[in-house]
Short mmCIF file of C-alpha atoms in Angstrom, two decimals:
data_model
loop_
_atom_site.label_atom_id
_atom_site.label_comp_id
_atom_site.label_asym_id
_atom_site.label_seq_id
_atom_site.Cartn_x
_atom_site.Cartn_y
_atom_site.Cartn_z
CA MET A 1 98.86 134.64 103.64
CA LYS A 2 96.61 131.65 102.90
CA HIS A 3 97.65 128.33 104.53
CA PRO A 4 96.84 124.98 102.91
CA HIS A 5 94.43 122.85 104.91
CA LEU A 6 95.75 120.08 107.13
CA SER A 7 95.58 116.49 105.88
CA ASN A 8 93.25 113.94 107.49
CA ASP A 9 96.32 111.91 108.50
CA THR A 10 97.75 114.85 110.44
CA LEU A 11 94.43 115.76 112.06
CA SER A 12 93.77 112.16 113.09
CA ALA A 13 97.28 111.70 114.52
CA TYR A 14 96.97 115.06 116.33
CA LEU A 15 93.72 113.81 117.85
CA ASP A 16 95.57 110.77 119.19
CA GLY A 17 98.52 112.78 120.49
CA GLU A 18 100.73 110.93 117.98
CA VAL A 19 102.54 113.94 116.49
CA SER A 20 105.76 115.62 117.59
CA PRO A 21 105.49 118.71 119.85
CA ARG A 22 106.58 120.87 116.91
CA VAL A 23 103.84 119.52 114.63
CA ALA A 24 101.30 119.77 117.45
CA GLN A 25 102.14 123.46 117.80
CA ASP A 26 101.78 124.02 114.03
CA VAL A 27 98.42 122.21 113.99
CA ALA A 28 97.14 124.18 116.97
CA SER A 29 98.05 127.51 115.39
CA HIS A 30 96.43 126.46 112.07
CA LEU A 31 93.23 125.38 113.83
CA PHE A 32 93.09 128.76 115.57
CA HIS A 33 92.14 130.47 112.31
CA CYS A 34 90.73 127.62 110.15
CA GLY A 35 87.11 126.67 110.84
CA PHE A 36 87.14 124.11 108.02
CA CYS A 37 89.92 122.06 109.64
CA VAL A 38 88.29 122.41 113.08
CA GLU A 39 85.10 120.86 111.67
CA ARG A 40 87.05 117.98 110.13
CA LEU A 41 88.93 117.42 113.38
CA GLU A 42 85.63 117.29 115.27
CA SER A 43 84.08 114.78 112.87
CA LEU A 44 87.15 112.52 113.04
CA GLY A 45 87.00 112.86 116.82
CA LYS A 46 83.35 111.77 116.84
CA ALA A 47 84.14 108.61 114.86
CA SER A 48 86.86 107.76 117.36
CA LYS A 49 84.70 108.58 120.37
CA VAL A 50 81.79 106.34 119.36
CA LEU A 51 84.14 103.40 118.85
CA ARG A 52 85.71 103.93 122.25
CA ALA A 53 82.23 103.88 123.79
CA LEU A 54 81.47 100.38 122.47
CA PRO A 55 81.03 97.92 125.33
CA ARG A 56 83.98 95.65 125.84
CA ALA A 57 83.06 92.04 125.17
CA GLU A 58 84.19 89.26 127.47
CA PRO A 59 84.51 85.66 126.28
CA PRO A 60 81.80 83.24 127.46
CA ALA A 61 82.90 81.01 130.33
CA ALA A 62 82.24 77.86 128.26
CA LEU A 63 84.81 79.00 125.71
CA GLY A 64 87.67 78.26 128.11
CA GLN A 65 86.54 74.64 128.41
CA SER A 66 86.34 74.27 124.61
CA VAL A 67 89.85 75.70 124.26
CA ARG A 68 91.19 73.27 126.89
CA GLN A 69 89.60 70.35 125.04
CA ARG A 70 91.19 71.43 121.78
CA MET A 71 94.55 71.86 123.54
CA SER A 72 94.48 68.29 124.80
CA THR A 73 93.63 67.04 121.29
CA ALA A 74 96.41 69.21 119.87
CA GLU A 75 98.91 67.75 122.32
CA ALA A 76 97.99 64.27 121.17
CA GLN A 77 98.16 65.24 117.49
CA PRO A 78 100.86 67.81 116.68
CA GLY A 79 100.43 69.85 113.50
CA LEU A 80 102.06 68.93 110.19
CA PHE A 81 104.65 71.70 110.54
CA ASP A 82 105.59 70.48 114.00
CA ARG A 83 105.85 66.90 112.79
CA ILE A 84 108.31 67.97 110.06
CA LEU A 85 110.21 70.58 112.05
CA GLU A 86 110.63 68.78 115.35
CA PRO A 87 112.84 65.93 114.02
CA LEU A 88 114.96 68.50 112.14
CA LEU A 89 115.30 70.57 115.30
CA ALA A 90 116.22 67.44 117.23
CA LEU A 91 118.95 66.71 114.69
CA ARG A 92 120.05 70.37 114.94
CA LEU A 93 119.88 70.61 111.14
CA VAL A 94 117.78 73.73 110.92
CA SER A 95 119.89 75.68 113.40
CA LEU A 96 123.18 75.06 111.57
CA PRO A 97 124.24 78.13 109.58
CA THR A 98 126.78 75.95 107.79
CA PRO A 99 127.18 74.44 104.33
CA LEU A 100 125.53 71.31 105.75
CA GLY A 101 122.39 73.24 106.62
CA LEU A 102 122.34 74.84 103.17
CA GLY A 103 122.89 71.43 101.59
CA VAL A 104 119.89 69.97 103.42
CA ALA A 105 117.76 72.95 102.37
CA GLY A 106 118.88 72.51 98.75
CA LEU A 107 118.10 68.79 98.84
CA LEU A 108 114.62 69.45 100.21
CA MET A 109 114.06 72.04 97.45
CA LEU A 110 115.13 69.57 94.75
CA VAL A 111 112.80 66.91 96.12
CA THR A 112 109.93 69.42 96.17
CA LEU A 113 110.65 70.58 92.60
CA GLY A 114 110.92 66.99 91.39
CA TYR A 115 107.54 66.15 92.92
CA GLY A 116 106.01 69.23 91.28
CA MET A 117 107.38 68.15 87.87
CA ARG A 118 105.96 64.66 88.34
CA ILE A 119 102.55 66.12 89.10
CA ARG A 120 102.73 68.30 85.97
CA SER A 121 103.72 65.34 83.76
CA LEU A 122 100.86 63.25 85.16
CA SER A 123 98.53 66.16 84.54
CA ALA A 124 99.64 66.33 80.88
CA ALA A 125 98.99 62.60 80.47
CA GLY A 126 95.26 63.13 80.95
CA ALA A 127 92.64 61.35 83.04
CA VAL A 128 93.16 57.90 84.53
CA ALA A 129 90.44 55.38 83.78
CA GLY A 130 88.41 53.72 86.51
CA VAL A 131 88.95 56.29 89.23
CA ARG A 132 86.86 59.11 90.60
CA PRO A 133 88.31 62.66 90.19
CA GLU A 134 87.67 65.25 92.87
CA ALA A 135 88.76 68.93 92.80
CA VAL A 136 90.18 70.22 96.04
CA GLU A 137 91.02 73.84 96.62
CA SER A 138 93.96 74.34 98.90
CA VAL A 139 93.05 77.21 101.23
CA GLY A 140 95.85 79.67 101.80
CA SER A 141 98.12 78.78 98.89
CA ALA A 142 95.41 79.44 96.25
CA VAL A 143 96.41 76.25 94.42
CA THR A 144 93.74 73.86 93.19
CA TRP A 145 94.46 70.12 93.25
CA MET A 146 92.70 67.24 91.53
CA VAL A 147 92.57 64.18 93.76
CA LEU A 148 91.90 60.84 92.04
CA ARG A 149 90.19 58.36 94.32
CA SER A 150 89.37 54.71 93.92
CA GLY A 151 86.90 54.03 96.70
CA ASP A 152 88.40 55.67 99.77
CA ARG A 153 91.96 55.23 98.47
CA ILE A 154 93.80 58.21 96.91
CA VAL A 155 95.31 57.00 93.62
CA ASP A 156 97.11 60.17 92.61
CA VAL A 157 97.15 63.93 92.94
CA TYR A 158 97.32 66.45 90.09
CA ARG A 159 97.87 70.17 90.36
CA ILE A 160 95.24 71.68 88.06
CA GLY A 161 95.63 75.41 88.61
CA ALA A 162 97.13 78.17 90.69
CA GLY A 163 95.45 81.47 91.50
CA GLY A 164 97.04 84.87 92.02
CA MET B 1 111.10 94.62 112.77
CA MET B 2 112.12 94.84 116.39
CA ASP B 3 109.31 95.79 118.72
CA VAL B 4 110.54 98.70 120.77
CA SER B 5 107.33 99.75 122.51
CA THR B 6 105.75 97.26 124.90
CA PRO B 7 108.71 94.92 125.50
CA LEU B 8 110.74 97.67 127.07
CA VAL B 9 108.48 97.46 130.12
CA PRO B 10 110.70 95.23 132.32
CA GLU B 11 107.84 93.70 134.34
CA LEU B 12 106.09 92.55 131.16
CA LEU B 13 109.31 91.16 129.70
CA LEU B 14 109.98 89.27 132.86
CA ARG B 15 106.41 87.92 133.02
CA ASP B 16 106.59 86.81 129.37
CA ALA B 17 109.96 85.12 129.87
CA ARG B 18 108.76 83.27 132.98
CA LEU B 19 105.56 82.12 131.28
CA LEU B 20 107.48 80.87 128.25
CA LYS B 21 109.99 79.01 130.37
CA ARG B 22 107.22 77.35 132.39
CA HIS B 23 105.42 76.39 129.18
CA GLN B 24 108.64 74.94 127.73
CA TYR B 25 109.12 72.85 130.87
CA GLY B 26 105.62 71.47 130.43
CA ASP B 27 103.81 73.38 133.17
CA PRO B 28 100.12 73.22 132.10
CA CYS B 29 99.30 76.18 134.35
CA ALA B 30 101.45 78.42 132.15
CA PHE B 31 99.09 78.13 129.21
CA GLU B 32 96.12 78.55 131.55
CA GLU B 33 97.69 81.81 132.66
CA ILE B 34 98.22 82.91 129.07
CA TYR B 35 94.59 82.09 128.30
CA SER B 36 93.21 83.93 131.30
CA THR B 37 95.42 86.96 130.58
CA PHE B 38 94.77 87.26 126.86
CA SER B 39 91.44 85.53 126.10
CA GLY B 40 89.43 88.73 126.62
CA MET B 41 91.73 90.63 124.31
CA VAL B 42 91.61 87.96 121.57
CA TYR B 43 87.83 87.45 121.82
CA ASN B 44 87.08 91.16 121.75
CA LEU B 45 89.36 91.70 118.77
CA ALA B 46 87.81 88.75 116.91
CA LEU B 47 84.30 89.99 117.71
CA ARG B 48 84.94 93.48 116.40
CA LEU B 49 86.72 92.21 113.30
CA SER B 50 84.15 89.53 112.49
CA GLY B 51 80.95 91.23 113.71
CA SER B 52 79.63 87.91 115.04
CA ARG B 53 79.89 86.27 118.47
CA GLU B 54 79.71 82.81 116.95
CA ASP B 55 82.63 83.57 114.61
CA ALA B 56 84.49 85.28 117.45
CA GLN B 57 84.26 82.13 119.60
CA ASP B 58 85.53 79.92 116.77
CA LEU B 59 88.30 82.39 115.94
CA THR B 60 89.36 82.62 119.59
CA GLN B 61 89.62 78.86 119.90
CA GLU B 62 91.64 78.60 116.70
CA VAL B 63 93.92 81.47 117.69
CA PHE B 64 94.73 79.82 121.03
CA LEU B 65 95.41 76.56 119.24
CA ARG B 66 97.88 78.44 117.02
CA ILE B 67 99.40 80.10 120.07
CA PHE B 68 99.71 76.74 121.80
CA ARG B 69 101.48 75.22 118.80
CA GLY B 70 103.61 78.27 118.02
CA LEU B 71 104.65 79.30 121.51
CA GLY B 72 107.75 77.11 121.40
CA ARG B 73 108.98 79.07 118.40
CA PHE B 74 108.32 82.50 119.94
CA ARG B 75 111.74 84.07 120.39
CA GLY B 76 110.77 87.24 122.25
CA GLY B 77 111.50 89.68 119.39
CA SER B 78 108.36 91.45 120.55
CA SER B 79 106.23 91.32 123.67
CA LEU B 80 103.95 88.32 124.08
CA LYS B 81 100.96 90.65 123.85
CA THR B 82 102.13 92.07 120.49
CA TRP B 83 102.82 88.56 119.20
CA ILE B 84 99.37 87.34 120.25
CA TYR B 85 97.75 90.36 118.60
CA ARG B 86 99.72 89.54 115.43
CA VAL B 87 98.69 85.87 115.48
CA SER B 88 95.05 86.91 116.03
CA ILE B 89 95.02 89.49 113.24
CA ASN B 90 96.69 87.12 110.78
CA HIS B 91 94.29 84.33 111.65
CA CYS B 92 91.23 86.58 111.37
CA ARG B 93 92.51 87.80 107.99
CA SER B 94 92.97 84.30 106.64
CA ARG B 95 89.63 83.07 107.98
CA LEU B 96 87.48 86.09 107.21
CA GLY B 97 89.34 87.02 104.01
CA ARG B 98 87.57 89.57 101.92
CA ARG B 99 84.14 88.11 102.40
CA ARG B 100 81.39 90.35 103.60
CA LEU B 101 81.03 90.12 107.35
CA ARG B 102 78.21 87.96 108.67
CA LEU B 103 76.40 90.24 111.06
CA GLU B 104 74.11 88.51 113.46
CA PRO B 105 70.87 89.91 114.88
CA PHE B 106 71.71 92.48 117.50
CA GLU B 107 71.14 91.39 121.06
CA PRO B 108 71.57 94.27 123.47
CA SER B 109 71.18 92.06 126.50
CA GLU B 110 74.40 90.16 125.79
CA PRO B 111 75.49 88.88 129.18
CA ASN B 112 79.20 88.94 128.33
CA CYS B 113 79.40 92.64 127.52
CA ARG B 114 80.52 95.06 130.16
CA PRO B 115 77.97 97.83 129.65
CA LEU B 116 79.09 101.39 129.30
CA ALA B 117 75.56 102.65 129.59
CA ASP B 118 74.39 103.99 132.92
CA PRO B 119 72.33 101.22 134.58
CA CYS B 120 70.05 103.93 135.99
CA ARG B 121 68.98 104.97 132.46
CA GLY B 122 65.33 104.79 131.57
CA PRO B 123 64.08 102.25 129.01
CA GLU B 124 63.78 104.91 126.25
CA ASP B 125 67.36 106.03 126.73
CA GLN B 126 68.48 102.42 126.74
CA THR B 127 66.62 101.75 123.49
CA LEU B 128 68.32 104.73 121.85
CA GLN B 129 71.67 103.51 123.14
CA ASN B 130 71.06 100.02 121.74
CA GLU B 131 70.00 101.45 118.39
CA ALA B 132 73.14 103.60 118.23
CA GLU B 133 75.29 100.60 119.09
CA ARG B 134 73.67 98.46 116.40
CA THR B 135 74.19 101.21 113.79
CA LEU B 136 77.83 101.55 114.81
CA ILE B 137 78.54 97.80 114.63
CA GLU B 138 76.94 97.64 111.18
CA ALA B 139 78.93 100.66 109.99
CA LEU B 140 82.19 99.25 111.38
CA ALA B 141 81.54 95.98 109.53
CA ARG B 142 81.31 97.94 106.27
CA VAL B 143 84.64 99.73 106.72
CA ASP B 144 87.42 98.24 104.53
CA ALA B 145 89.16 95.38 106.35
CA VAL B 146 92.63 96.99 106.54
CA TYR B 147 91.19 100.21 107.92
CA ARG B 148 88.92 98.29 110.31
CA GLU B 149 91.91 96.44 111.76
CA ALA B 150 93.75 99.70 112.42
CA LEU B 151 90.63 101.34 113.89
CA VAL B 152 89.89 98.44 116.21
CA LEU B 153 93.50 98.26 117.42
CA ARG B 154 93.57 102.00 118.07
CA ASP B 155 90.12 103.00 119.31
CA ILE B 156 88.92 99.77 120.92
CA GLU B 157 92.15 98.05 121.98
CA GLU B 158 93.82 101.42 122.65
CA LEU B 159 97.23 100.51 121.23
CA SER B 160 99.73 103.23 120.37
CA TYR B 161 100.65 103.83 116.72
CA GLU B 162 104.01 102.18 117.36
CA GLU B 163 102.39 99.08 118.84
CA ILE B 164 99.96 98.88 115.90
CA ALA B 165 102.89 99.19 113.47
CA ASN B 166 104.57 96.25 115.24
CA VAL B 167 101.43 94.13 115.23
CA LEU B 168 100.66 94.77 111.56
CA ARG B 169 104.34 94.90 110.53
CA VAL B 170 103.89 98.17 108.66
CA ARG B 171 105.40 101.64 109.04
CA ILE B 172 103.97 104.19 111.45
CA GLY B 173 103.06 106.41 108.47
CA THR B 174 100.91 103.57 107.11
CA VAL B 175 99.21 103.14 110.50
CA ARG B 176 98.48 106.88 110.63
CA SER B 177 97.02 106.80 107.14
CA ARG B 178 94.89 103.69 107.77
CA ILE B 179 93.45 105.09 110.99
CA ALA B 180 92.61 108.43 109.36
CA ARG B 181 90.97 106.74 106.36
CA GLY B 182 89.11 104.32 108.60
CA ARG B 183 87.73 107.17 110.69
CA GLU B 184 86.72 109.05 107.57
CA GLN B 185 84.94 105.97 106.15
CA LEU B 186 83.21 105.30 109.46
CA ARG B 187 82.10 108.92 109.75
CA ARG B 188 80.55 108.81 106.25
CA LEU B 189 78.84 105.49 106.94
CA LEU B 190 77.39 106.79 110.19
CA GLU B 191 76.13 109.95 108.50
CA ARG B 192 74.48 108.02 105.69
CA PRO B 193 73.44 104.64 107.05
CA ARG B 194 72.18 102.27 104.39
#
């Protein structure tokens, strides 16, 4: 009786000892009479072996000092998320699984949606005279914003496109 | 997904809990301890995912900044190690994206690498070893990013499939498939170097 060959997934997991004892037994008995699968197992094993032989890199000693410096700056200037979340946590609003908590979340959503609609309506109104437009791509959210500046002052912000 | 692999080791759980408590109470030594415990792991992961020591240093700094800011919100649903791996992988993904990796000129005499090669080797053997290492690093950089992550976590960081599934938040079947495909890609790239 001719047995189908083993999949790469099974061979690779067998190599790592990440199959059940029953599957391991089945694989071993298949390999006993299948040179093709033995060859594939060996080549997968070689790829794994060379990676394992790569020297382990250690961070440079100066890196620790740079991290400490950034930590002290970070302590002085908490991130935007922290600045928003911390007061809410202090008020115990975000930990309340109650209608009040849901109400606050709903209110925040309405404010956000309202701001988005305002941006869209401004965008439809066209360019504003006397100011300098500047396209800014928001990394992470794939949304592109148009910032209108007058000197160093930001006059307004338009959302001009959203990627996939 | 609840991490059921590493956190079940009581000593590690206890160490994590103590470190977190000390950090919450403002003990600056707690973060120092976290850095000294995990900086090698984060740097090595960043180096193998980015292919560049310069990028790896920047990534390591940024990852520890994220850890510093996010540690207060860590609830212990996984081990600290798994969580730090997850933060590192996510950060490397967002920073490196799908861009082609920036490989830097190979420097075999890197002082921060713990050499595997026998120090008693002759210069010819050492040259061959360096050449093989350079070829491997280049090939690894050309493996698809999702497969490269799984390969690095398995074959370099030596995580179990279950740990990798927890770090990447995918099923074990997906981990198995990514590792197998990664090995297959790497094998082909090593057989036919560009």
